[in-house]
Amino acid sequence: MSEIEEAINRMKKVSLIITGPDGTVARSNIDNKSDVNKYIYNVGDLVDKARSIIRDVDPSNDMTLLRFTLRKHDIIIAPGKNFRIIIVQETNKDATTEEKT
Amino acid sequence: MSEIEEAINRMKKVSLIITGPDGTVARSNIDNKSDVNKYIYNVGDLVDKARSIIRDVDPSNDMTLLRFTLRKHDIIIAPGKNFRIIIVQETNKDATTEEKT
């Protein structure tokens, strides 16, 4: 397991959280960046909604990845059967807000 | 405007729909592929929900693109101020279902 810990800790500009299917946090490299926490817990609901919409349209189809491109972050969610990986990656697109944060 | 028409019509495996902010269809290359229609009108709600979540967390941030990777399609939504571009692109990942469609 330590290999995973090392890999997670090497990711500087990437906030990563791995949860179980019920949302309990299994691994995370987030200290207390409240913005990231808010994103992670809010966008998680969207995954469930998106998956049910996709299945309503075509039960044989399924969502394997959901990606939000924002001005300051990219949020990528991989909804697995027994886990969920959520990544919040800072993007330097908006240099003007770089100094403020 | 004819250049846009030509570009849209050249896109074979891509279903494209451009709507106004209120959802009225401005351009579309979809004949009557009901699956695509269902995706387009269903995932559109997710965009509004996603944008409001993002703004709740950080009013200075905004969502510029939303991408769903599904087993049989990719759905990409660019939510502009005065328009919304929705693209449903077939992906050949699931070759087994290729023969059925």
Coordinates of C-alpha atoms in Angstrom, one line a residue:
Chain A
M1 CA 0.0 0.0 0.0
S2 CA 2.9 2.4 0.7
E3 CA 3.5 2.7 -3.1
I4 CA 0.0 4.2 -3.3
E5 CA 0.8 6.6 -0.4
E6 CA 4.0 7.7 -2.1
A7 CA 2.3 8.2 -5.5
I8 CA -0.5 10.3 -3.8
N9 CA 2.0 12.4 -1.8
R10 CA 4.1 13.1 -5.0
M11 CA 1.1 14.8 -6.6
K12 CA 1.6 18.5 -5.6
K13 CA -0.9 20.5 -7.6
V14 CA -3.4 17.6 -7.6
S15 CA -5.9 17.1 -4.8
L16 CA -7.0 13.5 -4.7
I17 CA -9.6 11.7 -2.7
I18 CA -10.7 8.1 -2.9
T19 CA -13.9 7.2 -1.3
G20 CA -15.9 4.0 -0.9
P21 CA -19.3 3.6 -2.6
D22 CA -21.0 5.2 0.4
G23 CA -18.7 8.3 0.2
T24 CA -16.5 7.4 3.2
V25 CA -12.9 8.6 2.5
A26 CA -10.4 5.8 2.0
R27 CA -7.4 7.9 0.9
S28 CA -6.9 11.6 0.5
N29 CA -3.9 14.0 0.1
I30 CA -6.0 17.0 1.1
D31 CA -5.0 18.9 4.2
N32 CA -7.6 21.5 4.9
K33 CA -8.2 23.2 1.6
S34 CA -11.8 24.0 2.2
D35 CA -12.5 25.0 -1.5
V36 CA -11.4 21.5 -2.6
N37 CA -13.4 19.8 0.1
K38 CA -16.5 21.8 -1.0
Y39 CA -16.0 20.8 -4.6
I40 CA -15.5 17.2 -3.8
Y41 CA -18.5 16.8 -1.6
N42 CA -20.8 18.8 -3.9
V43 CA -19.9 17.4 -7.3
G44 CA -20.2 13.9 -5.9
D45 CA -24.0 14.2 -6.0
L46 CA -23.8 15.2 -9.7
V47 CA -22.2 11.8 -10.5
D48 CA -25.2 9.9 -9.1
K49 CA -27.6 12.1 -11.0
A50 CA -25.6 11.8 -14.2
R51 CA -25.4 8.1 -14.0
S52 CA -29.1 7.7 -13.4
I53 CA -29.9 9.9 -16.4
I54 CA -27.5 7.9 -18.6
R55 CA -29.0 4.6 -17.5
D56 CA -32.6 6.0 -18.1
V57 CA -31.7 6.8 -21.7
D58 CA -29.9 3.5 -22.3
P59 CA -29.6 0.8 -19.6
S60 CA -26.7 -0.9 -21.4
N61 CA -24.6 2.3 -21.4
D62 CA -22.7 3.6 -18.3
M63 CA -20.6 6.6 -17.4
T64 CA -17.0 5.9 -16.9
L65 CA -15.7 9.4 -16.3
L66 CA -17.0 12.9 -15.6
R67 CA -14.8 15.9 -16.2
F68 CA -15.6 19.5 -15.2
T69 CA -13.3 22.1 -16.8
L70 CA -13.5 25.2 -14.7
R71 CA -11.6 28.5 -14.9
K72 CA -9.2 27.7 -12.0
H73 CA -9.5 23.9 -11.7
D74 CA -10.3 20.7 -13.5
I75 CA -12.4 18.2 -11.6
I76 CA -12.3 14.6 -12.8
I77 CA -14.4 11.9 -11.2
A78 CA -14.1 8.2 -12.0
P79 CA -17.1 6.4 -10.5
G80 CA -16.1 2.8 -10.0
K81 CA -18.4 0.1 -8.6
N82 CA -16.7 -0.2 -5.2
F83 CA -14.8 3.1 -5.1
R84 CA -14.9 6.7 -6.4
I85 CA -11.8 8.6 -7.4
I86 CA -12.1 12.4 -7.4
I87 CA -9.3 14.6 -8.6
V88 CA -9.2 18.4 -8.3
Q89 CA -6.4 19.7 -10.4
E90 CA -5.3 23.4 -10.4
T91 CA -5.0 24.9 -13.8
N92 CA -3.0 28.0 -14.4
K93 CA -5.4 29.3 -17.0
D94 CA -6.5 32.3 -14.9
A95 CA -3.1 33.9 -14.0
T96 CA -4.9 37.0 -12.7
T97 CA -6.4 35.1 -9.8
E98 CA -3.1 33.3 -9.2
E99 CA -1.8 36.1 -7.0
K100 CA -5.0 36.3 -4.9
T101 CA -5.0 32.6 -3.8
Chain B
M1 CA -23.5 31.2 -42.1
S2 CA -23.2 28.5 -44.8
E3 CA -19.7 27.7 -43.7
I4 CA -21.2 26.6 -40.3
E5 CA -23.8 24.5 -42.1
E6 CA -21.1 22.8 -44.1
A7 CA -18.9 22.2 -41.1
I8 CA -21.8 20.7 -39.1
N9 CA -22.9 18.5 -42.0
R10 CA -19.3 17.1 -42.4
M11 CA -19.5 15.7 -38.9
K12 CA -20.6 12.2 -39.5
K13 CA -20.2 10.4 -36.2
V14 CA -20.8 13.5 -34.2
S15 CA -24.3 14.7 -33.2
L16 CA -24.2 18.4 -32.6
I17 CA -26.8 20.7 -31.3
I18 CA -26.5 24.4 -30.6
T19 CA -29.2 26.0 -28.4
G20 CA -29.9 29.4 -27.1
P21 CA -29.7 30.1 -23.4
D22 CA -33.3 29.1 -23.0
G23 CA -32.7 25.8 -24.7
T24 CA -34.4 26.5 -28.0
V25 CA -32.5 24.8 -30.8
A26 CA -30.5 27.1 -33.1
R27 CA -28.6 24.5 -35.1
S28 CA -28.6 20.7 -35.2
N29 CA -27.4 17.9 -37.4
I30 CA -29.6 15.3 -35.7
D31 CA -32.3 13.7 -37.8
N32 CA -34.4 11.6 -35.4
K33 CA -31.9 9.6 -33.3
S34 CA -34.1 9.4 -30.2
D35 CA -31.2 8.3 -28.0
V36 CA -29.2 11.4 -28.8
N37 CA -32.2 13.6 -28.3
K38 CA -32.8 12.0 -24.9
Y39 CA -29.2 12.5 -23.9
I40 CA -29.2 16.1 -25.0
Y41 CA -32.3 17.2 -23.2
N42 CA -31.5 15.3 -20.1
V43 CA -27.8 16.2 -19.5
G44 CA -28.7 19.8 -20.2
D45 CA -30.2 20.0 -16.7
L46 CA -27.0 18.8 -15.2
V47 CA -25.1 21.7 -16.7
D48 CA -27.2 24.2 -14.7
K49 CA -26.9 22.2 -11.5
A50 CA -23.1 21.9 -12.0
R51 CA -22.7 25.6 -12.7
S52 CA -24.6 26.6 -9.6
I53 CA -22.6 24.2 -7.4
I54 CA -19.3 25.6 -8.8
R55 CA -20.5 29.1 -8.2
D56 CA -21.7 28.3 -4.6
V57 CA -18.1 27.1 -3.8
D58 CA -16.3 30.0 -5.5
P59 CA -18.3 32.8 -7.2
S60 CA -15.2 33.8 -9.1
N61 CA -14.8 30.4 -10.7
D62 CA -17.0 29.1 -13.6
M63 CA -17.5 26.0 -15.6
T64 CA -16.3 26.2 -19.2
L65 CA -16.8 22.6 -20.2
L66 CA -18.5 19.4 -19.0
R67 CA -17.5 16.1 -20.4
F68 CA -19.2 12.7 -19.8
T69 CA -17.2 9.7 -20.9
L70 CA -19.7 6.8 -21.4
R71 CA -19.3 3.3 -22.7
K72 CA -20.7 4.1 -26.1
H73 CA -20.6 7.9 -26.4
D74 CA -18.8 11.0 -25.2
I75 CA -21.0 13.9 -24.4
I76 CA -19.4 17.3 -24.3
I77 CA -21.2 20.4 -23.3
A78 CA -19.8 24.0 -23.6
P79 CA -22.2 26.2 -21.7
G80 CA -21.6 29.7 -23.2
K81 CA -23.4 32.9 -22.0
N82 CA -25.7 33.2 -25.0
F83 CA -25.6 29.7 -26.4
R84 CA -24.9 26.1 -25.4
I85 CA -23.1 23.6 -27.6
I86 CA -23.8 19.9 -26.9
I87 CA -21.9 17.3 -28.8
V88 CA -22.7 13.5 -28.6
Q89 CA -19.8 11.6 -30.1
E90 CA -20.0 7.9 -30.8
T91 CA -16.9 6.0 -29.4
N92 CA -16.0 2.6 -30.7
K93 CA -14.9 1.4 -27.3
D94 CA -17.6 -1.2 -26.9
A95 CA -17.2 -3.1 -30.2
T96 CA -19.6 -5.9 -29.1
T97 CA -22.5 -3.5 -29.1
E98 CA -21.4 -2.1 -32.5
E99 CA -23.1 -5.0 -34.5
K100 CA -26.4 -4.5 -32.6
T101 CA -26.8 -0.8 -33.5

